[in-house]
mmCIF file of C-alpha atoms in Angstrom:
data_model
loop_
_atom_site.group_PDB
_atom_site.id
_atom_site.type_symbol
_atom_site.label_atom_id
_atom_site.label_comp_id
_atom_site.label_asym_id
_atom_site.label_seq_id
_atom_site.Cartn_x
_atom_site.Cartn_y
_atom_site.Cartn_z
ATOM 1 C CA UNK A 1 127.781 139.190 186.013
ATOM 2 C CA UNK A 2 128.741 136.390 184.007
ATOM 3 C CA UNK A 3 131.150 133.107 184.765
ATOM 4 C CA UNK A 4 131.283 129.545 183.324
ATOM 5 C CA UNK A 5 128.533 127.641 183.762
ATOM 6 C CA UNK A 6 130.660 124.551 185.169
ATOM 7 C CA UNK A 7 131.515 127.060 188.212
ATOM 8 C CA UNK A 8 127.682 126.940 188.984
ATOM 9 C CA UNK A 9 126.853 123.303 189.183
ATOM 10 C CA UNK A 10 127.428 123.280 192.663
ATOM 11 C CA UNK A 11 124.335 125.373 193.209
ATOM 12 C CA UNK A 12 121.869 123.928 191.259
ATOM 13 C CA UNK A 13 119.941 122.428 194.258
ATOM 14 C CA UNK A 14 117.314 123.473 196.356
ATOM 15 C CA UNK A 15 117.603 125.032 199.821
ATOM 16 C CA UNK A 16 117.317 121.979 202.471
ATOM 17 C CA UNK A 17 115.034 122.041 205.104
ATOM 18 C CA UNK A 18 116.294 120.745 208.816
ATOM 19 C CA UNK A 19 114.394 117.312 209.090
ATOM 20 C CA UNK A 20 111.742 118.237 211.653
ATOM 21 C CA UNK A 21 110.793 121.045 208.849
ATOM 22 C CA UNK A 22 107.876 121.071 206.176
ATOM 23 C CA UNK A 23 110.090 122.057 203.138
ATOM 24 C CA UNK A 24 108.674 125.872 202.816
ATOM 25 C CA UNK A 25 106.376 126.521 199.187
ATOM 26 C CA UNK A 26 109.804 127.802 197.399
ATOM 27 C CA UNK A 27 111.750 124.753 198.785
ATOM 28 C CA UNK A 28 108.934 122.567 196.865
ATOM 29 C CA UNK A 29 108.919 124.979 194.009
ATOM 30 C CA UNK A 30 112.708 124.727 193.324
ATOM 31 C CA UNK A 31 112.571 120.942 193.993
ATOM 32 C CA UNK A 32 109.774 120.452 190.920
ATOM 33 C CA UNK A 33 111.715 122.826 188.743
ATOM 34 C CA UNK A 34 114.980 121.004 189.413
ATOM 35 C CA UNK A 35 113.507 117.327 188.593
ATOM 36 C CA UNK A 36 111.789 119.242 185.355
ATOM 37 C CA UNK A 37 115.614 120.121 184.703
ATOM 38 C CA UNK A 38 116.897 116.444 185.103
ATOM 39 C CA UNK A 39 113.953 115.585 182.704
ATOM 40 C CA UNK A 40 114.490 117.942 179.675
ATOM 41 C CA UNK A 41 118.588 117.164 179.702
ATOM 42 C CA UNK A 42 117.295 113.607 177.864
ATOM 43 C CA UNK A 43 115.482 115.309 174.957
ATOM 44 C CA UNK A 44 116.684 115.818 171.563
ATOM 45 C CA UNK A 45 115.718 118.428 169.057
ATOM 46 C CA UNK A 46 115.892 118.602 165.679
ATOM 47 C CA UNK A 47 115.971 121.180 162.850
ATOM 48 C CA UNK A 48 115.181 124.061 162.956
ATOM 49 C CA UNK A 49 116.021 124.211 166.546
ATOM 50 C CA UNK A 50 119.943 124.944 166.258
ATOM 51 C CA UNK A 51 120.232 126.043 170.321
ATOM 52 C CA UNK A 52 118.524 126.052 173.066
ATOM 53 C CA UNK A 53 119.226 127.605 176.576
ATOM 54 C CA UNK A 54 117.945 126.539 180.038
ATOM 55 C CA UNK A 55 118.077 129.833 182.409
ATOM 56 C CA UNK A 56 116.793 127.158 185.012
ATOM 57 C CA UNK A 57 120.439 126.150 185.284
ATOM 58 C CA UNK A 58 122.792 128.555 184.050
ATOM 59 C CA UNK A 59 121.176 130.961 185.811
ATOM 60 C CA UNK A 60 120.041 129.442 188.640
ATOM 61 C CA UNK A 61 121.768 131.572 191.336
ATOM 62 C CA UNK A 62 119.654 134.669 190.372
ATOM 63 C CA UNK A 63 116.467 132.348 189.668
ATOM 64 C CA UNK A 64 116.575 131.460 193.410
ATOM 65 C CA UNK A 65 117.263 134.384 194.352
ATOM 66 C CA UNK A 66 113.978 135.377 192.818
ATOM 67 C CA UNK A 67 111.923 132.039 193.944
ATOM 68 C CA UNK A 68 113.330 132.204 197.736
ATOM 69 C CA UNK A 69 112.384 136.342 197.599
ATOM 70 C CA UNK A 70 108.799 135.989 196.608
ATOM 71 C CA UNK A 71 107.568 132.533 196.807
ATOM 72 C CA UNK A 72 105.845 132.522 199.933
ATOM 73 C CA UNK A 73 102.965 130.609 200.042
ATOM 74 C CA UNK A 74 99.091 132.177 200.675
ATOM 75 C CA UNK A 75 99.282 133.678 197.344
ATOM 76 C CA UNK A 76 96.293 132.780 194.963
ATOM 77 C CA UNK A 77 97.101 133.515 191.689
ATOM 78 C CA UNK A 78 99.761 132.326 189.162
ATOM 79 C CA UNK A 79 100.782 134.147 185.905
ATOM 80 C CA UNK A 80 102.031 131.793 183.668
ATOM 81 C CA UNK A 81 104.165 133.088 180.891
ATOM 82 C CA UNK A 82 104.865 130.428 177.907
ATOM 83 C CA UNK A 83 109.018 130.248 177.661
ATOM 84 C CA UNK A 84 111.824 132.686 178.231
ATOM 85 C CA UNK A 85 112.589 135.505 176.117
ATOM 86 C CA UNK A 86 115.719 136.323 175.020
ATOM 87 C CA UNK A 87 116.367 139.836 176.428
ATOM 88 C CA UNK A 88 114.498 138.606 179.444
ATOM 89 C CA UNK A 89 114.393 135.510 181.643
ATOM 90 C CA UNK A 90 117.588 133.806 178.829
ATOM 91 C CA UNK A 91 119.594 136.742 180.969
ATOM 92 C CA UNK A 92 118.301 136.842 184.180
ATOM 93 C CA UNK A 93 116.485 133.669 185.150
ATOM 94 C CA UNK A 94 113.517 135.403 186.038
ATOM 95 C CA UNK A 95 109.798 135.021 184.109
ATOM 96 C CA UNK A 96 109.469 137.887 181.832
ATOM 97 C CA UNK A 97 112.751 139.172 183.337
ATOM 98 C CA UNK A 98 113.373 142.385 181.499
ATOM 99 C CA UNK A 99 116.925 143.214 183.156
ATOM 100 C CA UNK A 100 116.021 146.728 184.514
ATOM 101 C CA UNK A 101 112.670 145.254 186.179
ATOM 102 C CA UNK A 102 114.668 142.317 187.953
ATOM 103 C CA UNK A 103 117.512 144.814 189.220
ATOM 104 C CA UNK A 104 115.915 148.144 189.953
ATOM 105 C CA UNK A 105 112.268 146.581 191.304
ATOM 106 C CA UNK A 106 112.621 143.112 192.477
ATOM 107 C CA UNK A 107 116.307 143.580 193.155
ATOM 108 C CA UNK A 108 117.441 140.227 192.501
ATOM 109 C CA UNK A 109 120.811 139.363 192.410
ATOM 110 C CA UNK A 110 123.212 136.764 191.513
ATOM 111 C CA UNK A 111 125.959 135.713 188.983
ATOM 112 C CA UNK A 112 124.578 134.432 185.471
ATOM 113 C CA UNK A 113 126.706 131.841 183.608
ATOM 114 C CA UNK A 114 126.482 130.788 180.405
ATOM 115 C CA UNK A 115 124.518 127.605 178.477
ATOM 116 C CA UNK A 116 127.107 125.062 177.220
ATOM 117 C CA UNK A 117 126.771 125.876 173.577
ATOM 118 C CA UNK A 118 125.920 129.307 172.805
ATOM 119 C CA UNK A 119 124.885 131.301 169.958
ATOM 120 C CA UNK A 120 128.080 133.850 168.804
ATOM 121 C CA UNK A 121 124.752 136.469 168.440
ATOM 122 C CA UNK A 122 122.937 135.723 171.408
ATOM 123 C CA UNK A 123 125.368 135.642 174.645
ATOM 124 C CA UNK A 124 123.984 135.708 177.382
ATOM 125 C CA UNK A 125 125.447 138.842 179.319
ATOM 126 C CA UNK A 126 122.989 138.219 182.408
ATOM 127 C CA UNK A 127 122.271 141.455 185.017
ATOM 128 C CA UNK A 128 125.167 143.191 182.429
ATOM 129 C CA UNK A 129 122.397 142.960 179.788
ATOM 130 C CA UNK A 130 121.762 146.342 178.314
ATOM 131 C CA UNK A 131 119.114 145.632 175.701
ATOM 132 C CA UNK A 132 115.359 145.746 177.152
ATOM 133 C CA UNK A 133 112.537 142.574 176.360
ATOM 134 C CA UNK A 134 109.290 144.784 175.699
ATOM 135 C CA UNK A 135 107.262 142.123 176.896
ATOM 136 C CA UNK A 136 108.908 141.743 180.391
ATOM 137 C CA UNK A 137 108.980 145.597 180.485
ATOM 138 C CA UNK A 138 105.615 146.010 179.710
ATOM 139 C CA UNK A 139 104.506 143.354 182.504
ATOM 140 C CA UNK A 140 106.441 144.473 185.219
ATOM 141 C CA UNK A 141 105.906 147.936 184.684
ATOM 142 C CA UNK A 142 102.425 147.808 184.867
ATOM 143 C CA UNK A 143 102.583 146.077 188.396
ATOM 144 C CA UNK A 144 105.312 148.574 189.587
ATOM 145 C CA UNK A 145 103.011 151.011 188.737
ATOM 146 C CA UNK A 146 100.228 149.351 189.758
ATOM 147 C CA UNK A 147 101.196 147.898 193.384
ATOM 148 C CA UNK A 148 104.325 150.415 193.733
ATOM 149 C CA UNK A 149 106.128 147.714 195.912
ATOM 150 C CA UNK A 150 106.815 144.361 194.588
ATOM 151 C CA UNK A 151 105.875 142.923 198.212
ATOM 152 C CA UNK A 152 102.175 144.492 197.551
ATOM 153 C CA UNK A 153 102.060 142.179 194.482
ATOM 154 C CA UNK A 154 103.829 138.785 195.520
ATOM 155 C CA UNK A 155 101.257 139.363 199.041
ATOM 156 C CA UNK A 156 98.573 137.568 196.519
ATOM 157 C CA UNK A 157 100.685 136.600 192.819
ATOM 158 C CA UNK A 158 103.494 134.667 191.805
ATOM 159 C CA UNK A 159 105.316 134.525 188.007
ATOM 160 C CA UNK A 160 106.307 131.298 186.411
ATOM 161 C CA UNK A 161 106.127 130.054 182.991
ATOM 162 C CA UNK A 162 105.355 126.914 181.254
ATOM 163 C CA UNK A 163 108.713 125.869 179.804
ATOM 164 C CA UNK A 164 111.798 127.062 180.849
ATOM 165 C CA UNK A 165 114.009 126.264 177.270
ATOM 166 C CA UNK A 166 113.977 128.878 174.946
ATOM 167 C CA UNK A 167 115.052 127.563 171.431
ATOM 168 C CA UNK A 168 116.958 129.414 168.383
ATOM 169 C CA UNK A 169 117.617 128.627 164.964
ATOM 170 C CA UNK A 170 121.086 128.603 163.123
ATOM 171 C CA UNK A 171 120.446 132.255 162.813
ATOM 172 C CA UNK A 172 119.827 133.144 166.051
ATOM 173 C CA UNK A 173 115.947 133.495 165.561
ATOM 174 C CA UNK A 174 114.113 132.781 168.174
ATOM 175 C CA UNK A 175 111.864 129.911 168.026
ATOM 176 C CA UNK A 176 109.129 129.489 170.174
ATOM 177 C CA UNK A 177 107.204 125.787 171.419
ATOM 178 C CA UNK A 178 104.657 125.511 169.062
ATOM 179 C CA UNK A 179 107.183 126.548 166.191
ATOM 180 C CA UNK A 180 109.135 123.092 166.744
ATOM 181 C CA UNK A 181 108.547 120.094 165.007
ATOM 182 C CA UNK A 182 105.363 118.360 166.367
ATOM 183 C CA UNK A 183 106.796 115.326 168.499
ATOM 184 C CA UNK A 184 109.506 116.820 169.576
ATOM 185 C CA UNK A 185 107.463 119.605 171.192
ATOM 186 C CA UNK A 186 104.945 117.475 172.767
ATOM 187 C CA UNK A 187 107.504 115.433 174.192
ATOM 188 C CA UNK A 188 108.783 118.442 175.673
ATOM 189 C CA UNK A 189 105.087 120.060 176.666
ATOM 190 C CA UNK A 190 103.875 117.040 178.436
ATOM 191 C CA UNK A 191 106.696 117.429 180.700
ATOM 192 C CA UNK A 192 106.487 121.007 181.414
ATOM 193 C CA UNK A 193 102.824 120.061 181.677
ATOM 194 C CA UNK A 194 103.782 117.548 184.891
ATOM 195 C CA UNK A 195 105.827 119.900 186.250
ATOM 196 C CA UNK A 196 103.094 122.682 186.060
ATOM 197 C CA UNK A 197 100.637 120.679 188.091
ATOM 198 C CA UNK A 198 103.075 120.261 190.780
ATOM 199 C CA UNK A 199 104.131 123.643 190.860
ATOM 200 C CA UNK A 200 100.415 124.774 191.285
ATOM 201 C CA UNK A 201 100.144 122.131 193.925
ATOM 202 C CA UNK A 202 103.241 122.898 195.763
ATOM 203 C CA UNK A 203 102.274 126.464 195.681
ATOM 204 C CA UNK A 204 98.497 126.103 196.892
ATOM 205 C CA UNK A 205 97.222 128.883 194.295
ATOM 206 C CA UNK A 206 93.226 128.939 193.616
ATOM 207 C CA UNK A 207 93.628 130.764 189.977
ATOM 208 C CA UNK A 208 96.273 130.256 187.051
ATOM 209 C CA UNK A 209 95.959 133.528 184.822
ATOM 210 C CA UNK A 210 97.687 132.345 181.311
ATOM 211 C CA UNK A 211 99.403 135.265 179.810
ATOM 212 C CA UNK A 212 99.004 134.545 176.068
ATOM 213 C CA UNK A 213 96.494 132.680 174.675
ATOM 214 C CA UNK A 214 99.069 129.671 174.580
ATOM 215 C CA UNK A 215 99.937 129.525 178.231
ATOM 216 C CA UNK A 216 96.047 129.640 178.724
ATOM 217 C CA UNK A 217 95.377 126.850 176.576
ATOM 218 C CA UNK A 218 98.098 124.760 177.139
ATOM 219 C CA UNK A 219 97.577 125.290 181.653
ATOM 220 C CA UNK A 220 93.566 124.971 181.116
ATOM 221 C CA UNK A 221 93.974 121.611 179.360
ATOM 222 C CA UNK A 222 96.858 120.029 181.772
ATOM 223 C CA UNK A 223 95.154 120.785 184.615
ATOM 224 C CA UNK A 224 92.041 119.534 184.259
ATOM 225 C CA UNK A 225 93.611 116.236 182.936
ATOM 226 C CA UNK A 226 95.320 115.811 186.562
ATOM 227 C CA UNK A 227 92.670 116.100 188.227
ATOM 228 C CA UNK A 228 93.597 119.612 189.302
ATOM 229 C CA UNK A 229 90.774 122.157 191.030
ATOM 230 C CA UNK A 230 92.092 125.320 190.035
ATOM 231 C CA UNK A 231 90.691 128.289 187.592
ATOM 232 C CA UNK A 232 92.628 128.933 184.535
ATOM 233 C CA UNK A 233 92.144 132.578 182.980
ATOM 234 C CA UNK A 234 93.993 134.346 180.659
ATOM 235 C CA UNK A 235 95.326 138.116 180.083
ATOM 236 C CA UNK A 236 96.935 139.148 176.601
ATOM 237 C CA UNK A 237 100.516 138.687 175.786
ATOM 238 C CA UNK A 238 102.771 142.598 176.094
ATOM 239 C CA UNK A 239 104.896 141.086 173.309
ATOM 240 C CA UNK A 240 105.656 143.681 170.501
ATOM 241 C CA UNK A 241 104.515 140.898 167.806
ATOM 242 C CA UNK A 242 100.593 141.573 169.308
ATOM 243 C CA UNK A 243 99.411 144.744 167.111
ATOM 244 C CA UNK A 244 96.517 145.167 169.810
ATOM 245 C CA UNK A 245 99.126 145.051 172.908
ATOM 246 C CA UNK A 246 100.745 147.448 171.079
ATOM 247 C CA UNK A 247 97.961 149.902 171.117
ATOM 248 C CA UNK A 248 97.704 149.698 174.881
ATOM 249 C CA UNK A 249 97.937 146.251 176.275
ATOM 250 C CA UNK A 250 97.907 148.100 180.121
ATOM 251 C CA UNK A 251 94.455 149.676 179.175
ATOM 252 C CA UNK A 252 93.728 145.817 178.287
ATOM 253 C CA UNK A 253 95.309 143.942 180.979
ATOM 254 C CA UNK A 254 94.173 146.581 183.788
ATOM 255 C CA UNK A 255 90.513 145.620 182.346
ATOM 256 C CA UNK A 256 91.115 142.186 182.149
ATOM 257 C CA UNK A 257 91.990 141.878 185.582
ATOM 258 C CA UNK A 258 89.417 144.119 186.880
ATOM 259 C CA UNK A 259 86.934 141.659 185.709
ATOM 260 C CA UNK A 260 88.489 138.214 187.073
ATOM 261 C CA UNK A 261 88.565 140.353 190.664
ATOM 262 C CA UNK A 262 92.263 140.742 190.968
ATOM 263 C CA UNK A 263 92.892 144.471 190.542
ATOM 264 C CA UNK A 264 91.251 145.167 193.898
ATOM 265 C CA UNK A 265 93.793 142.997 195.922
ATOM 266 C CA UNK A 266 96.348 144.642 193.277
ATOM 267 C CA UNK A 267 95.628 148.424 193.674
ATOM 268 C CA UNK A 268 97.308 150.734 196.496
#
């Protein structure tokens, strides 16, 4: 499932439209993430940041894939995940993209290159990927569960996240945003910030649910600067790292969205 990346230029663009067409919501989706792309090749980071990966282009065959499946327009409500994991959307190109969810469950498909300078301890093995991201597994296995089909869910929701980059140190750590050096990562936030309010507009959702406290914060506070009239909520992070998701985040998130009035659109 993997080639070089330079094979997979070519289809790093978004679907066209015939002329007399609106472009449809993934059309505008792609087309925002593609000139978020163009922006974040110009930026520069320095230590401890060693690598850093963009799924949004060498995986950008199974990323559309994903975007042209379930971006439909009507749906509401955006979960917005902070940055790729790398186990998860680093591999697949898809938000919390633990590889068994994306293949078994949304069925995406695709060929996965590889980022131009890669860690010797972190390939990138794409759908091949045999180790499991809790976090993504935890996410979409509560909706599988929840909705059974994925077309129940994507009816009202959509996945995204904030920054597509995900960052390591000479050691292969991973690093996330707010770990980099100050400048550099508001640099790079106020650009995935642009990008966000676009993406909400292009996709004409009413609600932005932050998963993390981060992606709340961070989608609460660039919205409102733009002028943007949306809701911003937030559910707790699956990751591992979170002691209380740990002890149940389902129990937690299944609550959560209970009270903000989703489960009931949610629920078969």
């Amino acid at each position: 499932m993997s080639g070089d990346a330079n094979q997979h230029t070519s289809v790093l663009e978004a679907p066209k439209a015939a002329p007399e067409d609106e472009p449809s919501p993934a059309q505008r989706f792609l087309q925002v993430e593609l000139e978020l792309n163009a922006h974040l090749r110009r930026l520069t980071f320095s230590e401890p940041v060693r690598y850093r990966y963009n799924p949004l282009e060498y995986a950008w065959e199974t990323h559309r894939c994903y975007v042209e499946k379930y971006c439909r327009g009507g749906q509401k409500i955006l979960f917005l995940g902070m940055n790729p994991g790398p186990f998860g959307m680093a591999q697949t190109g898809v938000p919390f993209g633990e590889v068994k969810a994306v293949v078994d469950w949304l069925k995406v498909t695709g060929e996965v290159g590889h980022p131009p300078d890669e860690h010797p301890r972190r390939r990138i093995s794409g759908l091949s990927c045999t180790q499991s991201e809790v976090s993504g597994a935890r996410f979409w296995g509560f909706f599988r569960k929840l909705c059974i089909e994925p077309e129940r869910f994507f009816q009202h929701c959509f996945v995204h996240n904030l920054c597509p980059l995900i960052f390591m140190s000479a050691s292969g750590k991973n690093l996330t945003p707010p770990e980099l050096p100050v400048a550099e990562r508001e640099s790079l936030l106020a650009l995935c910030d642009t990008a966000l309010c676009q993406a909400v507009e292009a996709l004409g959702v009413s609600m932005v649910i932050g998963v993390g406290k981060v992606a709340e914060q961070r989608a609460r506070r660039a919205l409102s600067a733009a002028g943007v009239d949306v809701r911003v909520k937030g559910i707790m992070h699956p990751s591992p790292r979170n002691p209380q998701a740990n002890k149940g985040w389902e129990a937690i998130a299944k609550a959560k969205l209970e009270e903000l009035g989703v489960l009931s659109l949610l629920a078969g």
